[in-house]
Coordinates of C-alpha atoms in Angstrom, one line a residue:
M29 CA 4.1 42.3 -13.0
A30 CA 7.5 44.1 -11.7
S31 CA 10.8 41.6 -10.3
A32 CA 12.3 43.9 -7.3
I33 CA 16.1 43.9 -7.6
G34 CA 18.1 41.1 -6.8
T35 CA 14.8 38.2 -6.6
K36 CA 15.8 34.9 -6.3
V37 CA 13.3 32.2 -8.1
T38 CA 12.8 28.3 -7.5
V39 CA 11.4 27.0 -10.6
A40 CA 10.8 22.9 -11.6
A41 CA 11.1 21.9 -15.3
G42 CA 7.6 22.5 -16.8
D43 CA 6.9 25.7 -15.3
T44 CA 6.0 28.8 -17.0
L45 CA 8.4 31.7 -15.1
R46 CA 7.4 35.0 -16.1
I47 CA 10.2 38.0 -14.8
G48 CA 9.0 41.3 -15.0
C49 CA 11.3 44.6 -15.7
P50 CA 10.4 47.1 -13.3
V51 CA 9.7 49.6 -15.1
Y52 CA 6.9 52.8 -15.6
P53 CA 5.3 51.9 -18.9
S54 CA 6.8 54.2 -22.1
T55 CA 6.8 54.5 -25.4
N56 CA 10.0 55.4 -25.1
N57 CA 11.5 52.9 -23.5
T58 CA 13.8 50.4 -25.3
I59 CA 13.5 47.2 -23.4
R60 CA 16.2 44.1 -23.7
W61 CA 16.5 40.8 -21.9
F62 CA 19.5 38.8 -21.3
A63 CA 20.1 35.4 -19.9
R64 CA 24.2 34.9 -18.3
N65 CA 24.7 38.1 -20.3
Q66 CA 23.4 37.1 -23.5
P67 CA 20.6 38.5 -25.1
V68 CA 17.4 36.1 -25.2
E69 CA 17.3 36.3 -28.9
E70 CA 20.9 35.0 -29.5
T71 CA 20.4 32.2 -27.2
S72 CA 20.5 28.3 -28.9
G73 CA 17.4 26.6 -27.4
F74 CA 15.9 29.5 -25.8
R75 CA 12.2 29.3 -26.5
H76 CA 10.5 32.6 -25.6
K77 CA 8.1 35.5 -25.6
T78 CA 7.9 39.2 -24.4
L79 CA 4.9 40.9 -23.0
V80 CA 3.3 44.3 -22.2
G81 CA 5.8 46.1 -24.4
G82 CA 9.0 44.1 -23.0
R83 CA 8.6 44.3 -19.8
I84 CA 7.7 40.7 -19.2
L85 CA 9.7 37.9 -20.5
E86 CA 7.6 34.5 -20.3
F87 CA 9.2 31.1 -21.0
I88 CA 8.9 27.1 -19.7
V89 CA 11.7 25.8 -17.8
A90 CA 12.4 23.0 -19.8
S91 CA 16.0 22.1 -18.7
D92 CA 19.0 22.8 -16.3
Q93 CA 20.1 25.5 -18.8
F94 CA 17.2 27.7 -18.0
A95 CA 19.0 28.1 -14.9
G96 CA 20.8 31.6 -14.3
Q97 CA 20.7 35.2 -14.3
Y98 CA 18.2 37.0 -16.1
K99 CA 18.9 41.2 -16.6
C100 CA 16.4 43.5 -18.4
W101 CA 17.6 47.1 -19.7
A102 CA 15.5 49.2 -20.3
S103 CA 16.7 52.7 -22.0
S104 CA 14.6 56.0 -21.7
H105 CA 15.2 59.7 -22.4
I106 CA 16.0 60.1 -18.8
K107 CA 18.5 57.3 -18.2
P108 CA 19.1 53.4 -18.8
L109 CA 18.0 51.4 -16.3
S110 CA 19.2 47.6 -16.0
V111 CA 18.5 45.2 -13.0
W112 CA 18.8 41.2 -12.6
V113 CA 16.8 38.2 -11.3
N114 CA 18.7 34.9 -10.4
V115 CA 16.8 31.8 -11.6
Q116 CA 17.6 28.6 -9.7
K117 CA 15.7 25.4 -10.9
E118 CA 14.4 23.0 -8.3
E119 CA 16.2 20.1 -7.6
Y120 CA 15.0 17.1 -5.9
H121 CA 15.7 14.0 -4.2
W122 CA 15.4 10.2 -2.4
K123 CA 15.9 10.7 1.5
L124 CA 15.8 7.4 3.7
A125 CA 12.5 8.1 6.2
E126 CA 11.8 5.2 8.1
Q127 CA 11.8 1.4 8.6
S128 CA 8.7 -0.5 8.0
P129 CA 7.6 -2.7 11.1
C130 CA 8.2 -5.9 11.4
S131 CA 5.8 -8.2 9.9
T132 CA 6.1 -10.7 13.0
A133 CA 7.0 -10.0 16.4
C134 CA 9.2 -13.3 17.0
G135 CA 11.1 -16.0 15.5
N136 CA 13.4 -14.7 12.4
L137 CA 10.6 -15.1 10.4
G138 CA 9.6 -11.3 9.8
T139 CA 11.0 -8.6 7.2
R140 CA 10.7 -4.6 7.5
F141 CA 11.8 -2.3 4.4
W142 CA 12.9 1.1 4.3
K143 CA 11.0 3.8 3.1
F144 CA 11.9 6.9 0.9
L145 CA 10.7 10.3 0.7
C146 CA 11.0 12.5 -1.8
V147 CA 12.3 15.8 -1.0
N148 CA 13.2 19.1 -2.7
T149 CA 16.5 21.4 -1.5
K150 CA 14.8 22.8 1.2
D151 CA 14.1 19.3 2.6
Q152 CA 10.4 19.7 2.1
N153 CA 8.4 16.1 1.0
V154 CA 7.4 16.9 -2.4
N155 CA 5.2 14.2 -5.1
A156 CA 7.2 11.0 -5.1
S157 CA 6.6 11.6 -9.1
L158 CA 9.4 14.5 -9.1
C159 CA 11.9 11.7 -8.2
K160 CA 11.4 9.1 -10.6
D161 CA 14.5 9.9 -12.8
H162 CA 16.7 9.7 -9.6
Q163 CA 18.3 6.4 -8.0
K164 CA 17.3 5.6 -4.7
P165 CA 20.1 5.3 -2.1
V166 CA 21.3 1.7 -2.1
V167 CA 19.7 -0.1 1.2
N168 CA 19.2 -3.9 2.1
N169 CA 15.7 -4.2 1.2
P170 CA 14.4 -6.5 2.8
Q171 CA 15.9 -6.7 6.1
S172 CA 15.2 -9.7 8.8
C173 CA 13.8 -8.4 11.9
E174 CA 12.9 -9.7 15.2
I175 CA 15.3 -12.4 15.4
Q176 CA 14.4 -14.0 18.7
D177 CA 12.8 -17.1 20.2
C178 CA 9.4 -17.1 20.2
P179 CA 7.2 -18.1 23.1
A180 CA 5.9 -21.5 23.6
R181 CA 2.6 -21.2 21.7
W182 CA -0.7 -24.3 21.1
A183 CA -0.3 -25.4 17.4
T184 CA -3.1 -27.5 15.9
T185 CA -3.9 -29.9 13.0
A186 CA -7.3 -29.3 10.8
W187 CA -10.6 -31.1 12.2
S188 CA -10.9 -34.8 11.0
E189 CA -14.3 -35.2 9.2
C190 CA -16.9 -36.2 11.6
S191 CA -16.7 -39.6 13.2
A192 CA -20.5 -40.3 12.3
S193 CA -22.5 -41.3 9.4
C194 CA -25.8 -40.1 10.4
G195 CA -26.6 -39.1 13.5
H196 CA -24.2 -37.7 16.3
G197 CA -21.0 -37.8 16.0
F198 CA -17.1 -36.0 16.7
H199 CA -14.6 -33.8 14.6
R200 CA -11.2 -34.4 16.2
R201 CA -7.8 -32.8 16.1
R202 CA -4.2 -33.0 17.7
I203 CA -2.8 -30.2 19.7
T204 CA 0.7 -30.1 20.5
C205 CA 3.1 -27.5 22.1
K206 CA 5.5 -25.8 19.8
Q207 CA 8.1 -23.3 20.1
V208 CA 9.5 -21.3 16.7
K209 CA 13.4 -20.7 17.4
A210 CA 15.7 -17.7 16.4
N211 CA 17.4 -19.7 14.7
R212 CA 13.7 -20.6 12.8
R213 CA 13.6 -24.4 14.1
V214 CA 10.4 -25.2 15.1
L215 CA 10.4 -27.6 18.0
T216 CA 7.8 -29.7 19.9
L217 CA 7.9 -29.2 23.6
P218 CA 5.6 -30.8 26.9
P219 CA 2.6 -29.7 27.2
G220 CA 3.2 -28.2 30.5
A221 CA 5.5 -25.4 28.2
C222 CA 2.2 -24.0 27.2
A223 CA 0.3 -24.3 30.4
D224 CA 0.1 -20.6 30.9
Q225 CA -1.9 -20.5 27.6
E226 CA -5.7 -21.8 27.2
R227 CA -5.4 -24.9 25.7
P228 CA -7.8 -25.0 22.2
L229 CA -10.9 -27.8 21.6
E230 CA -9.1 -31.3 20.9
I231 CA -12.7 -32.3 20.3
K232 CA -16.3 -30.6 19.3
P233 CA -19.6 -32.7 18.4
C234 CA -21.0 -33.2 14.9
V235 CA -23.7 -34.3 13.3
G236 CA -24.4 -37.0 10.0
R237 CA -26.9 -36.9 8.1
F238 CA -30.3 -38.4 9.1
C239 CA -30.8 -42.0 10.0
A240 CA -33.5 -44.3 8.3
E241 CA -34.4 -47.6 9.3
W242 CA -37.4 -50.2 9.2
M243 CA -40.7 -49.8 11.5
V244 CA -42.7 -52.2 11.7
H245 CA -46.8 -51.3 12.4
P246 CA -49.5 -53.3 13.8
W247 CA -51.1 -55.8 12.1
G248 CA -54.1 -54.8 9.5
Q249 CA -56.7 -57.2 7.8
V250 CA -56.6 -58.2 4.5
I251 CA -59.6 -59.8 2.5
N252 CA -58.0 -62.0 -0.1
S253 CA -59.4 -63.8 -3.5
M254 CA -61.4 -66.1 -1.2
M255 CA -63.2 -63.4 0.7
N256 CA -61.5 -65.2 3.5
E257 CA -59.8 -63.2 6.6
S258 CA -56.1 -63.7 6.6
P259 CA -54.0 -61.4 8.9
L260 CA -50.7 -60.6 7.2
P261 CA -47.9 -57.7 8.2
L262 CA -48.2 -54.5 7.2
A263 CA -44.5 -53.3 6.8
V264 CA -43.5 -49.5 6.0
H265 CA -40.2 -48.4 5.1
Q266 CA -39.9 -44.6 6.6
P267 CA -36.7 -42.2 7.5
L268 CA -37.0 -42.2 11.3
L269 CA -36.9 -38.3 12.0
R270 CA -35.6 -37.3 15.7
S271 CA -34.5 -33.8 17.6
L272 CA -30.6 -33.7 16.9
K273 CA -29.2 -31.2 18.5
T274 CA -25.8 -29.9 17.2
A275 CA -23.4 -28.9 19.9

């Protein structure tokens, strides 16, 4: 690995950075590294290692202290060589993006939120986790939206229970014309104000459980203990099953 003279490198915390000194391998070269004009071995808290005979400097970027200019100095029997690489720490911040759609179309009952994007110094979107230690811009969240009157609409109550305990009956409900105003007041209007909308059903059929009734069959013959035939009525109790249709 060799770094060009004057190279600029942008890194993020946690990145492993390797900087190469562009010199040919030689046993006669002595290579030294400097961070901000100070020998790296004398820089407090600078944990590093050199590879390939000192020609590569490797370290993990942990904080802002690793930003700055790095130089390598190589000496040989021909002439000394000095090159430098400028390391910049990547910065991130929250940016206002756009607002979410309003949660409702009218009536001042809706809300919407500002969305935020995490971007780098080049205004490129990055993972939001990189901005976790940064403060988001102060905005009014959530915001009221669609502050205008709603058109008149039909409003319904819940369906009543079936009017018949058995057999055919009906469910009923109340139908009214309502309007939600921009100040959130709800007005009850004449039915004509909702005439342009299809009116919901106010009544619908229902079926209760099967009904039961007494049915009398024709007279039968019963022989008593005196062997006399005496006509007695024979009555049975059975449910009357009808063919019922649910509308």
